[in-house]
Amino acid sequence: MRLALIGAGRIGKVHADSICAHPQIELAAVVDACAQNAEVLARKYSSVVRRVDDVFADAEIDAVLIASSTSTHIDYLERAAAAGKAVLCEKPIALDLAASERSAQTIADSGVHCALAFNRRHDPQYGALKQALASGRIGNLEVLSFTSRDPAPPPADYLAGSGGIFRDMMIHDFDMARWLLDEPIATLHATGSCLVDPAIAEVGDVDTAVVVMTTVSGRLCTISVSRRACFGYDQRIEAFGSGGMLQAENETDTRLKIIGTQGQLEEPPKWFFLERYAEAYRGELDDFYRSWKEGRVPRATIDDGVEALRLADAAQRSLEEECVIRFA
Amino acid sequence: MRLALIGAGRIGKVHADSICAHPQIELAAVVDACAQNAEVLARKYSSVVRRVDDVFADAEIDAVLIASSTSTHIDYLERAAAAGKAVLCEKPIALDLAASERSAQTIADSGVHCALAFNRRHDPQYGALKQALASGRIGNLEVLSFTSRDPAPPPADYLAGSGGIFRDMMIHDFDMARWLLDEPIATLHATGSCLVDPAIAEVGDVDTAVVVMTTVSGRLCTISVSRRACFGYDQRIEAFGSGGMLQAENETDTRLKIIGTQGQLEEPPKWFFLERYAEAYRGELDDFYRSWKEGRVPRATIDDGVEALRLADAAQRSLEEECVIRFA
Amino acid sequence: MRLALIGAGRIGKVHADSICAHPQIELAAVVDACAQNAEVLARKYSSVVRRVDDVFADAEIDAVLIASSTSTHIDYLERAAAAGKAVLCEKPIALDLAASERSAQTIADSGVHCALAFNRRHDPQYGALKQALASGRIGNLEVLSFTSRDPAPPPADYLAGSGGIFRDMMIHDFDMARWLLDEPIATLHATGSCLVDPAIAEVGDVDTAVVVMTTVSGRLCTISVSRRACFGYDQRIEAFGSGGMLQAENETDTRLKIIGTQGQLEEPPKWFFLERYAEAYRGELDDFYRSWKEGRVPRATIDDGVEALRLADAAQRSLEEECVIRFA
Amino acid sequence: MRLALIGAGRIGKVHADSICAHPQIELAAVVDACAQNAEVLARKYSSVVRRVDDVFADAEIDAVLIASSTSTHIDYLERAAAAGKAVLCEKPIALDLAASERSAQTIADSGVHCALAFNRRHDPQYGALKQALASGRIGNLEVLSFTSRDPAPPPADYLAGSGGIFRDMMIHDFDMARWLLDEPIATLHATGSCLVDPAIAEVGDVDTAVVVMTTVSGRLCTISVSRRACFGYDQRIEAFGSGGMLQAENETDTRLKIIGTQGQLEEPPKWFFLERYAEAYRGELDDFYRSWKEGRVPRATIDDGVEALRLADAAQRSLEEECVIRFA
């Protein structure tokens, strides 16, 4: 697969790494609004810088990976649809639900192969949890709980255009909840506070939030997020069922313990997503490649992106109007 | 302290054990509506069976421990107030908030020493957590999360008169939340389902529930309960703050591990409250005795019982009316 | 059982606690060379001080617990044998193997009920390990490993008369090894160093030592001890077999964890034997009582004391002569 | 660095993987006595098959990695020395100590860059342990303990020519001991048994062994090995010192826990060296490359290989003669 990478920023670099480590994918071009960024990445990975128009016009390019800023995603998705390129798009599709839905429709009509970059679906630990659920290790799932905290809040200027904590951050947890619950959400209620940084309240956002959802069969799901955890990336999932409980715990670099007068000390959790989800990024790309090759649906689709955004929108409304949102 | 035990049922026995192990408390009498229950307990602990009227009339009795059925608590509290006996009362005071408030007022007016049996406040692990919070080990507390699951639901006939999951079971967590948060609750929202046993739905109750509260300063608190955890008593607290996180984990009988082809196996959590809170029951009685002796306020008062019931009532209303309850 | 406690020092107090908490045993008398020690203990536990001759002469006394200094054990054992008193004797019987053997013979000839206070045999965690071994949880036992470290060395004056690290400290591990291996020891080799305190070398002792033993069927057993572990009492056993592994881990006061920038911190191990083996002391006394009542052999006999001392002696010789000791 | 891989067997494949993942190393040739093995590997990694004479004669080849059978190592080392090729040699150098010493001398005389493939020195967890030791986290190191068990014994025909458990298997632990103790060994004593498979005894070897060593300053070091651990690769190191303890624990694939009626189950340790030391193999190759590039001594040298073999030889002799070996 000859793939062009659109976007040479922080997440673009992560993908470039995965692309170059993948035996069947070639990094055919790097595109970025900032020529210098593109140049640096292209040089590092022995690729070439190209303009976005050329990429979409080039019949030798099989696929594009959209890792540019969120506001550009819809435009590039539509171009990919028009050009018949397979596409792996970073989340979120857009901050606007209606536009995202239209974009998903365009992709569907075009028939191009399209995956959404919900990296956590490809994490080995969550995969093992999903499999344990499916194989009945804990009987009927009753309560699913997510803890999801970043080590530190993003810069203030990013926050203003982020779409808010639910669309920017909790969208990952909404997607994981949908993936693991595997049935429609019935109700949603959100609660939030600004405890980390008053600057976040100034842009009308919260930095600490809890969402509680129910599914149509009555399962409960809680998501607890924060923009700041001083000890690192706090990423845990707990699935409680009639026959037991599964806990996906934070991962550490090594298993070294230090026992001293203060107690028995294990390492802190891995610092952030680059460390914690390194393997997930590789798995995500591989799933994109394999599903394209085999003509099957990828693990996360553009529709999954739309549905996660629908939940994020509902959470924002629930928080603002202090009400329970009821679906269908 | 010469103490009369009113109620010789399951929880009465737990208290009788603590009383007899306490070097300064004498089990002066056992009272029970069922003469045989009283007889068995009195014989086992070398005490005597007496009628309740005699107990309250006996000037040699310093204190009563009310461990009879919930519906009798208010009557006995008032008699204790009238008779000037110190009193340790099992939770809840009553299922009715207004009656509980009146009872608390009667106790206050009488000036008798009165403690409420919120056993968890006396658990060593939770005490260590409380102390770590107070000493600033995690900076400013931001999110407090409780997981609280019984190993199995009570019998159906008990459930009908239990007052519902919030008043019967989650009341412990409401009290712990108040104790650890140490500031007024601002809002509360409850979600619930019947997933464990349809018989529970038939009496109009839920068996799986989540409550989310905020405090006046914006802290978030979640409580997740279930009437059934196949592996035992699931009793965990997590406190997340600006400078770290505290986790009170489930306790096991021993630390023995078995490593085999299936993995590395630790023991399951202790089975239920008798095992898990054995030390807490002894601490509770000791605090009752010491606070009486020293003329100080006990760790849990009758007012704490009223306030926990107020939250339970609010949770019930939130669940029924699908709304957020706002205090003050 | 009316029991007289001989020895009102540190370990005597531990036993007094257990005696008074035991429903079937009465602390009938306290004996100590130091009248004041005896007085304090007797008053605290509502007992009386008596002279040792009176105790052995009193037909109302069923049993004696020998918790006096090691040099007195053999004399009191012989008096108990002569007086027909059941006896629970603190370890070691004596520092001299031949004298210990004679004493065991005297006890055997007299037919009095006699248990040796190897407290660790009564620890719940080790009991669970023993049971798991017996029930085949790890198949055939192949390697048994002990780690056994005190928090701090005893005072220099104690060390001089202690009999050395093998007889004073490792004797517990020799006994546990015998109990868990359940077959004769074939060879033993000891290695040791003085790393903690030069004062220990000055009295001709080591403070850090490792013993390796083989059993007649070829199992390996290692014991690693130190006089000082800054973090507390390091008491671990690992049993490795054809079908898995058992690990008895250090115990902590509670399961509270603190997660911060430094890592994930659990409590240190319990500080010393009073904390770590509190339950074992109660179990030891109860086994003494029950075995006496039921006329069965107690869990640890005076012969076990002799055999453990035989291994300690061999270790001392192996260290001094730098050789492998071969039994039988 | 243009590198030729000599040996296309199991360990050769591991190295081929690392070579191709390394951005600065090119797999310039594959050599194997079995043409088909070489062919398969060369095709998979886009390299070419060459004869060993051609490799040593080719001025374009910078380095060779010797991963062929042990009996060929010395010949290839000498050829590398003669041809001036940098060389990374699998352990052991040879089964014969004198020959190994001569080989080390030849390498030294030639001045070629030479590293020995003691992979464990490059494991991140052990690296962290080494660093914690060096930075004084546990004060003065007093006792160092290794547990090292393979999941299953090698085939009987391999065992016969393996040189025995000390030279074949424990050599890794001898090297780690030397690396972590960082001072000369003073004494060594070995104990062993055949418990896993009688076929091992038939070739004159043991399958379960313990070695105890002392250093010149009196530190103690124990190594416990077995040819079979049903639950996987048991690879642990414990360093105990005056100020605390370090524990390098077994690693698992993920941190998923399953809590059920049987208990709380973590994953078993990783299965074997390919899984456990995947990162170490990459680190080893990178250290070889960097030390060559920078003209510095690699982390493990051919002299380290000689010294580890010296300890293995001593252990074999200690076992056979039932004596303590004293160095210098």
GROMACS .gro file of C-alpha atoms in nm, chain B residues 2 10 23 67 84 86-87 110 178 189 220 232 261 320:
model
   14
  330ARG     CA    1  -2.261  -0.111   8.195
  338ARG     CA    2  -2.714  -1.105   6.335
  351PRO     CA    3  -1.191  -0.428   7.875
  395ALA     CA    4  -2.948  -0.325   6.726
  412GLY     CA    5  -3.071   0.960   8.029
  414ALA     CA    6  -2.597   0.695   7.652
  415VAL     CA    7  -2.694   0.530   7.326
  438SER     CA    8  -3.203   1.563   7.621
  506ARG     CA    9  -1.985   1.322   5.370
  517HIS     CA   10  -2.811   1.261   4.035
  548LEU     CA   11  -1.721   1.535   4.205
  560GLY     CA   12  -1.733  -1.125   4.767
  589THR     CA   13  -0.049  -2.201   3.395
  648GLU     CA   14  -3.792   0.828   4.020
   0.00000   0.00000   0.00000
